[in-house]
Short mmCIF file of C-alpha atoms in Angstrom, two decimals:
data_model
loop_
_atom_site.label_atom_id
_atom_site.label_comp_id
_atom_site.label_asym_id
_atom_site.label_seq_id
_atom_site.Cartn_x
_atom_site.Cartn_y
_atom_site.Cartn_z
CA UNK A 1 19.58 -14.89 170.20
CA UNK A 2 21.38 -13.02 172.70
CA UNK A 3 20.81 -9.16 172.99
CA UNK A 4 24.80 -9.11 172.35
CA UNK A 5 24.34 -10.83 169.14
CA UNK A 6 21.73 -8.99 168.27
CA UNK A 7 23.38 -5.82 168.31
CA UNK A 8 26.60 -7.56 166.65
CA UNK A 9 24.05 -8.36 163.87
CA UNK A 10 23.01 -4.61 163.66
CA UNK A 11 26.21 -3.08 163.51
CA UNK A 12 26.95 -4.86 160.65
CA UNK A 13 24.17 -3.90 158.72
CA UNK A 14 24.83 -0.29 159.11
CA UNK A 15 27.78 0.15 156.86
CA UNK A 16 25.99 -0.82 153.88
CA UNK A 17 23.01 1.42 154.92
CA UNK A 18 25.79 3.95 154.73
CA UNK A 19 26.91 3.32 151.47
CA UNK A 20 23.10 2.76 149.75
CA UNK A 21 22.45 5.92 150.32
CA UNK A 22 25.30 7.44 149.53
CA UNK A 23 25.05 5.66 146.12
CA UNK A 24 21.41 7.09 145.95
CA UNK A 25 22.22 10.44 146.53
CA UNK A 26 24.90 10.67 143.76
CA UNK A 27 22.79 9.19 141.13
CA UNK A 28 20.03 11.48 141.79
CA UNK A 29 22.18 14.59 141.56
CA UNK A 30 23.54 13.48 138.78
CA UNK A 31 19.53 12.78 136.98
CA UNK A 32 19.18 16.15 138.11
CA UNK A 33 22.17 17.41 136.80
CA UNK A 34 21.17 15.49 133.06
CA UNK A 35 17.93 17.19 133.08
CA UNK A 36 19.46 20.96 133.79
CA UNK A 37 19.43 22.89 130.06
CA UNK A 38 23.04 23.88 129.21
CA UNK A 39 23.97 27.71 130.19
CA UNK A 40 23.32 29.52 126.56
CA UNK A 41 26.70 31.70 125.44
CA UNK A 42 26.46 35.24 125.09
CA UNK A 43 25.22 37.07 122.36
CA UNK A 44 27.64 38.72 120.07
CA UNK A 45 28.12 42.52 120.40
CA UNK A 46 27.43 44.81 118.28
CA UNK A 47 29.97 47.49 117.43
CA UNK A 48 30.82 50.05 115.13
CA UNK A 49 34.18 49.13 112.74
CA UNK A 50 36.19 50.96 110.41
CA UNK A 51 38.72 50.06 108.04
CA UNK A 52 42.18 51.21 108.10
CA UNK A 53 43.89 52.72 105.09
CA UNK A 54 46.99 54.80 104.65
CA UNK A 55 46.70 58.11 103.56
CA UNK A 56 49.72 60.77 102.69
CA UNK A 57 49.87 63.82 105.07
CA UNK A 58 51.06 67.29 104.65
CA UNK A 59 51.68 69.34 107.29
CA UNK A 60 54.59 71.59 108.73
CA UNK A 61 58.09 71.22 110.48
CA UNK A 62 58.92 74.14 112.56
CA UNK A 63 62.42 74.76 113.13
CA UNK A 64 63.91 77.83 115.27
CA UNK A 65 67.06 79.90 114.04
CA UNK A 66 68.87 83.25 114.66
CA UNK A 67 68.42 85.52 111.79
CA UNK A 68 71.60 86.97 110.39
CA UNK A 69 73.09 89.29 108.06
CA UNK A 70 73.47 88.08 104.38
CA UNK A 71 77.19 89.89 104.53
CA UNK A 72 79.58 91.03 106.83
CA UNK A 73 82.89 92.60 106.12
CA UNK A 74 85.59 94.40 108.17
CA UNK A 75 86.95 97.72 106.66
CA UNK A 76 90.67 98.95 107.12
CA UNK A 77 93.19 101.25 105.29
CA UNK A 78 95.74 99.29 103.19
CA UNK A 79 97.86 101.57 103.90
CA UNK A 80 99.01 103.57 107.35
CA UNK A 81 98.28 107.49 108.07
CA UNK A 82 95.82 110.04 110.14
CA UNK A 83 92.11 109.94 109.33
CA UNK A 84 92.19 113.53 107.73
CA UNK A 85 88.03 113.40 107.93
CA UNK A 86 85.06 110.92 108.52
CA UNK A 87 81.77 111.11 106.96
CA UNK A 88 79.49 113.62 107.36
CA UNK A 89 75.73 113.08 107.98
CA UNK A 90 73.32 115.53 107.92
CA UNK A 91 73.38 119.65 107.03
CA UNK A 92 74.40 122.29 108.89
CA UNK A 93 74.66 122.30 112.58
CA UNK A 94 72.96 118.94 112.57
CA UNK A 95 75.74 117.33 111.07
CA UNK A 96 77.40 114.41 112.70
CA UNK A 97 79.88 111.95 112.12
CA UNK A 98 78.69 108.49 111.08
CA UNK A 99 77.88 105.93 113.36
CA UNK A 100 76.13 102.46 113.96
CA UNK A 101 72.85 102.23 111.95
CA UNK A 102 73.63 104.54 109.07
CA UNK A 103 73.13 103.04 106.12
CA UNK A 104 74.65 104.24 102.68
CA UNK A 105 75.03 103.16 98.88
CA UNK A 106 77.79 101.40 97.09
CA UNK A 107 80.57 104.22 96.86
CA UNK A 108 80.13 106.45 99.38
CA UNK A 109 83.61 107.54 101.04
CA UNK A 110 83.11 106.69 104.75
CA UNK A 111 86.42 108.15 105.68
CA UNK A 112 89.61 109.22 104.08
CA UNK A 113 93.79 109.87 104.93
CA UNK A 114 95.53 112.55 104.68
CA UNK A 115 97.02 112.11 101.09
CA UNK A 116 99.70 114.57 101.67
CA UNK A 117 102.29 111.99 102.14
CA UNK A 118 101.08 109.73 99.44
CA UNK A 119 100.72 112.85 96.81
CA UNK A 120 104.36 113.20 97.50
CA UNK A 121 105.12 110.01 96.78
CA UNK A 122 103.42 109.72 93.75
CA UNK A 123 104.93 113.16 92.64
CA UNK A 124 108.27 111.21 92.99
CA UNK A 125 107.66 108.18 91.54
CA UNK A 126 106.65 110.68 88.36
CA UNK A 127 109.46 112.67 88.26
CA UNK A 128 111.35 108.97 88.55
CA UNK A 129 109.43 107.88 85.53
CA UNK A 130 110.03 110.93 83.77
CA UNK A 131 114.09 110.39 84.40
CA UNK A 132 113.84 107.13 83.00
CA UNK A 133 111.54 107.42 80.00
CA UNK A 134 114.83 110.35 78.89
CA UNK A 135 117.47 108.01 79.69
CA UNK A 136 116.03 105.71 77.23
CA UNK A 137 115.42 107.94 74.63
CA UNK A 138 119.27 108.97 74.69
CA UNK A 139 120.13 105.47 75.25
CA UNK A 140 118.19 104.83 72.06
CA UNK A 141 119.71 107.49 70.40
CA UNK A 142 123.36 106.30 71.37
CA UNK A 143 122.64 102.13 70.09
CA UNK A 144 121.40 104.07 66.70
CA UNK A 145 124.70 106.02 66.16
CA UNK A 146 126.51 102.74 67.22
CA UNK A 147 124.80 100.21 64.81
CA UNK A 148 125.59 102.68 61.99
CA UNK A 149 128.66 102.94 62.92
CA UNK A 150 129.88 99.36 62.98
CA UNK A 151 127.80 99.06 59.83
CA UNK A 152 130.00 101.16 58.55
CA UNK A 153 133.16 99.38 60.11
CA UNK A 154 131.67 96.07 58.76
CA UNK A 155 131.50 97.20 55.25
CA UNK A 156 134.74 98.40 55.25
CA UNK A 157 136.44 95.34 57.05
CA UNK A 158 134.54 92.98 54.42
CA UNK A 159 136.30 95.53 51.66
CA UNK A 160 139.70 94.49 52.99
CA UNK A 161 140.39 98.44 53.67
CA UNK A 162 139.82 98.99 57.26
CA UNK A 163 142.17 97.18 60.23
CA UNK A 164 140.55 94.30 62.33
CA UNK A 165 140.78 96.24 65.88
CA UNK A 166 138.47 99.26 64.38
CA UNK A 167 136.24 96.34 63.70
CA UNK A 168 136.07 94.96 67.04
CA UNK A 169 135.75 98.52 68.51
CA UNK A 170 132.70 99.33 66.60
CA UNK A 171 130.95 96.32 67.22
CA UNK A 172 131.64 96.41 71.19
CA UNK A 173 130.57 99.80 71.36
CA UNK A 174 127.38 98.78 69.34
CA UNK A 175 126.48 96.01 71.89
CA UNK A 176 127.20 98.35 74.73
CA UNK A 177 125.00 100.56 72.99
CA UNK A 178 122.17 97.83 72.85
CA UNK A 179 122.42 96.79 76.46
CA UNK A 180 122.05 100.21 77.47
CA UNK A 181 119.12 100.35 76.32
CA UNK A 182 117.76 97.31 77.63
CA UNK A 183 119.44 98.44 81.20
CA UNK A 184 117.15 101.87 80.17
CA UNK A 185 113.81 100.40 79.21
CA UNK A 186 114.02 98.13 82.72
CA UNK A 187 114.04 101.28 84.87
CA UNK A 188 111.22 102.81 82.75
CA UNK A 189 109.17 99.69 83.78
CA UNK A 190 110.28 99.97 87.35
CA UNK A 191 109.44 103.36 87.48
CA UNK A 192 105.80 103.07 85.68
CA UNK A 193 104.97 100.39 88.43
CA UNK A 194 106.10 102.48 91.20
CA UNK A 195 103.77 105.13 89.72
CA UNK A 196 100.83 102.98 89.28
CA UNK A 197 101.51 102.00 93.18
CA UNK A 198 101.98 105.28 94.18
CA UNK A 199 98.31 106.35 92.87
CA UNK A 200 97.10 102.96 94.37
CA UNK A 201 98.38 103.79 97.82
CA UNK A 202 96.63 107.62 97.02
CA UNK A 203 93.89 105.59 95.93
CA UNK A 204 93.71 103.54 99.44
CA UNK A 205 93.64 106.97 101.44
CA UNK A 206 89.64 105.96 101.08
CA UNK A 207 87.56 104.11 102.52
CA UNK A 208 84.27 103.28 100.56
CA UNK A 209 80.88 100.94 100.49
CA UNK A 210 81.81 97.67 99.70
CA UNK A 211 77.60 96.71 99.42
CA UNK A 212 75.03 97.87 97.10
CA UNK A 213 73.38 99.47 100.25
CA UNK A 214 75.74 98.84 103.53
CA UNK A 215 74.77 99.48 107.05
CA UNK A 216 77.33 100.85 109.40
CA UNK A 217 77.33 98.10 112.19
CA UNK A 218 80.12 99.48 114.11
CA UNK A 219 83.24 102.19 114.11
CA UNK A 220 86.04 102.10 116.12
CA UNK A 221 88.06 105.18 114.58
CA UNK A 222 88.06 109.28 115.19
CA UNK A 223 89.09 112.02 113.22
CA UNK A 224 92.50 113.05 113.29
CA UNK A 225 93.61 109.56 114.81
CA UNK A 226 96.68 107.52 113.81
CA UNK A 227 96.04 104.43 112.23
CA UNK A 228 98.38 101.76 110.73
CA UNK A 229 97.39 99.38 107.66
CA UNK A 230 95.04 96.68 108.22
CA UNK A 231 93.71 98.42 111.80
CA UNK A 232 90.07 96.93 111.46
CA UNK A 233 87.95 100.43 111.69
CA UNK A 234 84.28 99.81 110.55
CA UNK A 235 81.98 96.49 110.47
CA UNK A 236 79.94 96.82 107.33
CA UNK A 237 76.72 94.69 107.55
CA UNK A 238 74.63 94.14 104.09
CA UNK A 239 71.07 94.26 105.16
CA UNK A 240 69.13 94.40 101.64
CA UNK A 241 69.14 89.98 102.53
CA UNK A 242 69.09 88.39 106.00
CA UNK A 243 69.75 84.60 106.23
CA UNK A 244 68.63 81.87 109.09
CA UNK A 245 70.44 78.85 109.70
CA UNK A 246 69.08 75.33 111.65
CA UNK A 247 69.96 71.73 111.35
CA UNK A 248 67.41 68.71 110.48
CA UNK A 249 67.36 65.42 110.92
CA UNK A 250 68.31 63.04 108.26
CA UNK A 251 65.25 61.70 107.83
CA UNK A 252 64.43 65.20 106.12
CA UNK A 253 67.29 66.45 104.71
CA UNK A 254 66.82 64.04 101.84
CA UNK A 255 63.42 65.90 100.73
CA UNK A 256 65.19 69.32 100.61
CA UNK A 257 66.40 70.70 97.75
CA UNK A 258 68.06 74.07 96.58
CA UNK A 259 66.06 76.55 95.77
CA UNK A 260 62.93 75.31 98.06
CA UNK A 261 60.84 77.95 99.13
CA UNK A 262 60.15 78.28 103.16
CA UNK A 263 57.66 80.06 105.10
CA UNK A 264 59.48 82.11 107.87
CA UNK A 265 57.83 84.18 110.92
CA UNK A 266 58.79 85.68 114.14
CA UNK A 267 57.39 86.69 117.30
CA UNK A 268 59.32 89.96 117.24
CA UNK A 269 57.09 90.72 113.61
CA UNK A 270 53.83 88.97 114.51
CA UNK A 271 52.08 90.60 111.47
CA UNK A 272 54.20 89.41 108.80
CA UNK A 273 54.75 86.52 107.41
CA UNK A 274 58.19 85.45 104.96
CA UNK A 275 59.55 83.86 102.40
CA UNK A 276 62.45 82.35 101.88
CA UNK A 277 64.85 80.29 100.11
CA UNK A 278 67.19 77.39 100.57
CA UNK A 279 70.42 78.32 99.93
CA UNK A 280 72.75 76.04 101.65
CA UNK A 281 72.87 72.34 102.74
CA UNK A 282 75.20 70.76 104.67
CA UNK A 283 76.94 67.50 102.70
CA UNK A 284 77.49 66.14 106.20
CA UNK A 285 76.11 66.27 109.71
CA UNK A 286 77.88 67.65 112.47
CA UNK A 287 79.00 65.81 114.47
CA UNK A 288 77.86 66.05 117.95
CA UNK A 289 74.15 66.92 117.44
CA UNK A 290 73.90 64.67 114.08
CA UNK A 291 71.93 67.41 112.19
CA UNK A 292 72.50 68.60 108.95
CA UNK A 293 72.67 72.42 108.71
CA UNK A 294 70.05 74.25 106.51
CA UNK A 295 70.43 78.42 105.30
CA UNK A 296 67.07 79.99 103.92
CA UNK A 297 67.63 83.45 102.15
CA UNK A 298 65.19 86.05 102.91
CA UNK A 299 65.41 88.61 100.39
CA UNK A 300 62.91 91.15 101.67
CA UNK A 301 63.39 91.31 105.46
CA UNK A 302 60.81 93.97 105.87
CA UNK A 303 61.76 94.39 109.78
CA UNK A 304 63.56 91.10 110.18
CA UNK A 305 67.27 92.06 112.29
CA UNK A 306 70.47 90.17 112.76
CA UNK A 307 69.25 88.47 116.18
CA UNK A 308 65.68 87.78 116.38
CA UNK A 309 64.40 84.77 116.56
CA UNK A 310 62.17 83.48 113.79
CA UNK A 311 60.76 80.12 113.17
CA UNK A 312 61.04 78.11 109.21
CA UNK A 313 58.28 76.40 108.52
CA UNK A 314 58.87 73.27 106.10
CA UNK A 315 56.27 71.29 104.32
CA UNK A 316 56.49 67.47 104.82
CA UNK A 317 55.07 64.89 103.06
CA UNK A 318 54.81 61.25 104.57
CA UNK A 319 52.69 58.29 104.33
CA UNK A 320 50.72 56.95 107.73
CA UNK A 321 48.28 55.07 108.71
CA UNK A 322 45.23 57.15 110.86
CA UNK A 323 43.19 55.74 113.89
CA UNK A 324 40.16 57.15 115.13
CA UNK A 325 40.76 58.58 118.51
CA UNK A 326 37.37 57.15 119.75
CA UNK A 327 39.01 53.67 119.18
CA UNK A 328 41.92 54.07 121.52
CA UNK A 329 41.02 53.05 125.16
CA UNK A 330 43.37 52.37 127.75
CA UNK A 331 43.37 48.68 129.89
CA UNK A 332 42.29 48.83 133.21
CA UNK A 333 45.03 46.36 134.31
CA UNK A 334 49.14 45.92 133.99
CA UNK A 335 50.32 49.30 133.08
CA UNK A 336 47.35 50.57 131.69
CA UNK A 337 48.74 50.77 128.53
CA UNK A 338 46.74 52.11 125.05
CA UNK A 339 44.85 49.53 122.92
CA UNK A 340 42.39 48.94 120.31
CA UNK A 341 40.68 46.36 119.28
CA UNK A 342 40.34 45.10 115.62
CA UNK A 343 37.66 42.16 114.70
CA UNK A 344 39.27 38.83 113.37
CA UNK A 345 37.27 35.80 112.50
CA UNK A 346 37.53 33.13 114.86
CA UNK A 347 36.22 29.76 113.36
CA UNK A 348 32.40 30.61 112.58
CA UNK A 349 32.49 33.66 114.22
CA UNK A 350 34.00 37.47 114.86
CA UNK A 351 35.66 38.42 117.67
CA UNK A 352 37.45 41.25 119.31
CA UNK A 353 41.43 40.91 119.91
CA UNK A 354 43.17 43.53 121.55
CA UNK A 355 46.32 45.56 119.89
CA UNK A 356 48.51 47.68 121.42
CA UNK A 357 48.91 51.19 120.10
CA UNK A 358 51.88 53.70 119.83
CA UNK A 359 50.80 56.96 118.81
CA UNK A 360 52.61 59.07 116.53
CA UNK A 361 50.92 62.31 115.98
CA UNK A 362 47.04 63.53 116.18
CA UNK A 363 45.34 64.95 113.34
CA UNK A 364 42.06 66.03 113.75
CA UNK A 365 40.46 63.32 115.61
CA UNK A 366 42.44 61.18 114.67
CA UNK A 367 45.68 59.70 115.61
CA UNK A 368 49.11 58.38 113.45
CA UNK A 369 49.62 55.13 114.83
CA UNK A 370 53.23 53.70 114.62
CA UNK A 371 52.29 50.89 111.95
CA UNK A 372 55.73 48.81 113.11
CA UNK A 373 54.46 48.08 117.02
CA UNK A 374 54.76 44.72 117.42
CA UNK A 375 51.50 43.10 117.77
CA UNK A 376 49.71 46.32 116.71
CA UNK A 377 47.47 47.07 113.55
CA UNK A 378 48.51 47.12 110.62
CA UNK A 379 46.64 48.89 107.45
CA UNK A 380 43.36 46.81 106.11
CA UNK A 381 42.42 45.85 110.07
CA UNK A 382 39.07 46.35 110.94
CA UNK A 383 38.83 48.34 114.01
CA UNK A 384 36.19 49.03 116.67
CA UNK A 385 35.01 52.68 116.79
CA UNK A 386 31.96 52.27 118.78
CA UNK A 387 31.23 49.80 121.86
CA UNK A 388 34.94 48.84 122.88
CA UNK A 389 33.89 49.63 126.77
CA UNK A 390 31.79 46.44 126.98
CA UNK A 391 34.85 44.38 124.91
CA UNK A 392 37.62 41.91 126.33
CA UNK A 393 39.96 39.76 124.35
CA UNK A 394 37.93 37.11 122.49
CA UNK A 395 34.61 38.58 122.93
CA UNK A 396 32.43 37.61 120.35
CA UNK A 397 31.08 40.85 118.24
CA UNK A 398 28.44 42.11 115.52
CA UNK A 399 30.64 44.55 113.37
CA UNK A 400 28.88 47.07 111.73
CA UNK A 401 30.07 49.86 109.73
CA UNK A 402 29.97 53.36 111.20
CA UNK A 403 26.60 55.13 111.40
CA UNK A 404 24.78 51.81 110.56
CA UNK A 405 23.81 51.09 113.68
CA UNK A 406 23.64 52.20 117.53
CA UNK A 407 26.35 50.68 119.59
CA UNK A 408 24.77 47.77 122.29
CA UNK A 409 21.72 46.90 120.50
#
């Protein structure tokens, strides 16, 4: 054999050297891979749980509102003349007219007319009276003398002895008589009601306290000036009440009813601290800020003034469902939104899904979760209080109830 043919014979051997071994080596890996143990899973964590139930809060809804009179009331003359004199406050050279902040009682004559005019007037209007009260008395007088004497004619005219015209002529002047009178007893009511309105209009040449107790809020009038009827003169405020308006939502309006009592402060009084009651609710909301207006009485003010601010404080009552705070944590990826994780059971075992969480309120240490977020707890889930740092989705877990156990072991 050739040393060509010999090496012909050699190459051809090599190939299936090649693939012997390569056969070899996979088989061994794989007897070495049959005899590796399996990698053993984790063991389940151990973490502190709690239950959630709903429970019914009660706590306060603040509201901000303008305090404001209880009444307010323009005063004018109802009739026209010169302010004669104004009120008087004070003795002796201390004396001053009124002005802004006095307060007085129901009554008190804040300014008056001169009544000379209006005494004339009703002097008139008497005498006018008088006049017409003895014009009916003769008129009276006259319808007697004629009834008798057409009776008389009457009789007579029946008897066949007196003439038909003396008949006619005693009753015409008997029915002339009557509507005289009538004519007479019409100016006497005339007259008697321009009497009475003559001693109204004397009556109007006052000005008086339209409030049990009125505070002067403004004046816009001097003695001796002119003045015509209706000329607005004094702003009367009644103080003894103040009221505060504000508008709720209507997701409260429905627990409010008449009569409710609410808890009412102010910065301005810092000290004290209110009552007051509902007196007004709106049927409808207004409608651009969709709020349904609210008035509270205060019927002691003690300090409380037409423009501060003050604050009602309503009690609510509502259902929710209350987290622990220590169970909120925040993923570390996407937007880093809030979760919690509650423990489900998973086949033969407990593990830890995540929840997203929507936070409506803290109480304590604990927060009002919004139980509608889709994909979020609900009440009866079993949360994690303790341990959620070491958690992820699916993680197997050892729940046990707060205070049981330490977290981790």
């Amino acid at each position: 054999m050739t040393n060509r043919q010999k090496l012909a014979t050699w190459l051809a051997f090599v190939p299936i050297v090649v693939c012997v071994g390569m056969f070899a080596r996979a088989g061994l890996a794989a007897l070495a891979q049959s005899r590796t143990p399996p990698a053993a899973a984790p063991p389940p964590v151990t973490v502190l749980t709690d239950r959630l139930v709903p429970v019914t809060l009660v706590g306060p809804l603040n509201y901000s509102g303008t305090v404001k009179e209880w009444q307010r009331v323009e005063l004018s003359f109802r009739v026209g003349g010169t302010v004669s004199e104004l009120l008087r406050v004070g003795t002796d050279r201390a004396a001053r007219d009124l002005h802004e902040g006095d307060r007085f009682p129901h009554g008190t004559v804040l300014a008056r007319l001169d009544p000379a005019d209006y005494r004339r007037d009703r002097a008139l209007a008497a005498e006018r009276l008088s006049q017409a009260e003895a014009k009916l008395v003769s008129a009276r007088a006259d319808a007697e003398s004629a009834d008798s004497e057409f009776g008389r004619a009457r009789r007579t005219f029946a008897g066949g002895a007196g003439s038909r015209s003396d008949f006619d002529s005693a009753k015409s002047r008997s029915e002339v008589a009557a509507a005289s009178v009538s004519s007479a007893a019409r100016e006497v009511d005339a007259a008697k009601v321009q009497l009475a309105q003559a001693d109204a209009n004397l009556g109007y040449c006052e000005l008086t306290m339209p409030y049990a107790e009125g505070t002067v809020a403004g004046r816009s009038v001097e003695a001796n000036e002119r003045v015509s009827a209706g000329q607005k003169l004094f702003q009367i405020v009644d103080l003894s009440s103040v009221r505060i308006a504000f508008g709720v939502s209507d997701t409260v309006v429905g627990r409010l009813a008449l009569g409710g009592a609410v808890g009412v402060t102010t910065d301005a009084l810092p000290d004290e601290r209110f009552v007051g009651t509902i007196t007004k609710i709106a049927p409808t909301a207004d409608a651009q800020t969709r709020t349904y207006l609210v008035e509270v009485r205060v019927t002691e003010p003690r300090g409380l003034r037409p423009g501060m601010i003050a604050t009602a404080t309503l009690t609510e009552r509502k259902s929710a469902t209350l987290l622990p705070l220590v169970a909120v944590t925040r993923e570390t990826t996407g937007a880093g939104r809030l979760v919690a994780y509650k423990v489900v059971r998973d086949g033969d075992r407990l593990t830890a899904r995540v929840c997203p969480v929507e936070l409506d309120g803290v109480v304590d240490a604990r927060a009002a979760i919004r139980p509608d977020t889709p994909g979020g707890l609900r009440p009866g889930d079993e949360v994690v209080t303790g341990g959620a740092p070491r958690l992820y989705d699916g993680a197997a877990v050892k729940p046990v109830a707060a205070g049981a156990a330490e977290v981790g072991r």
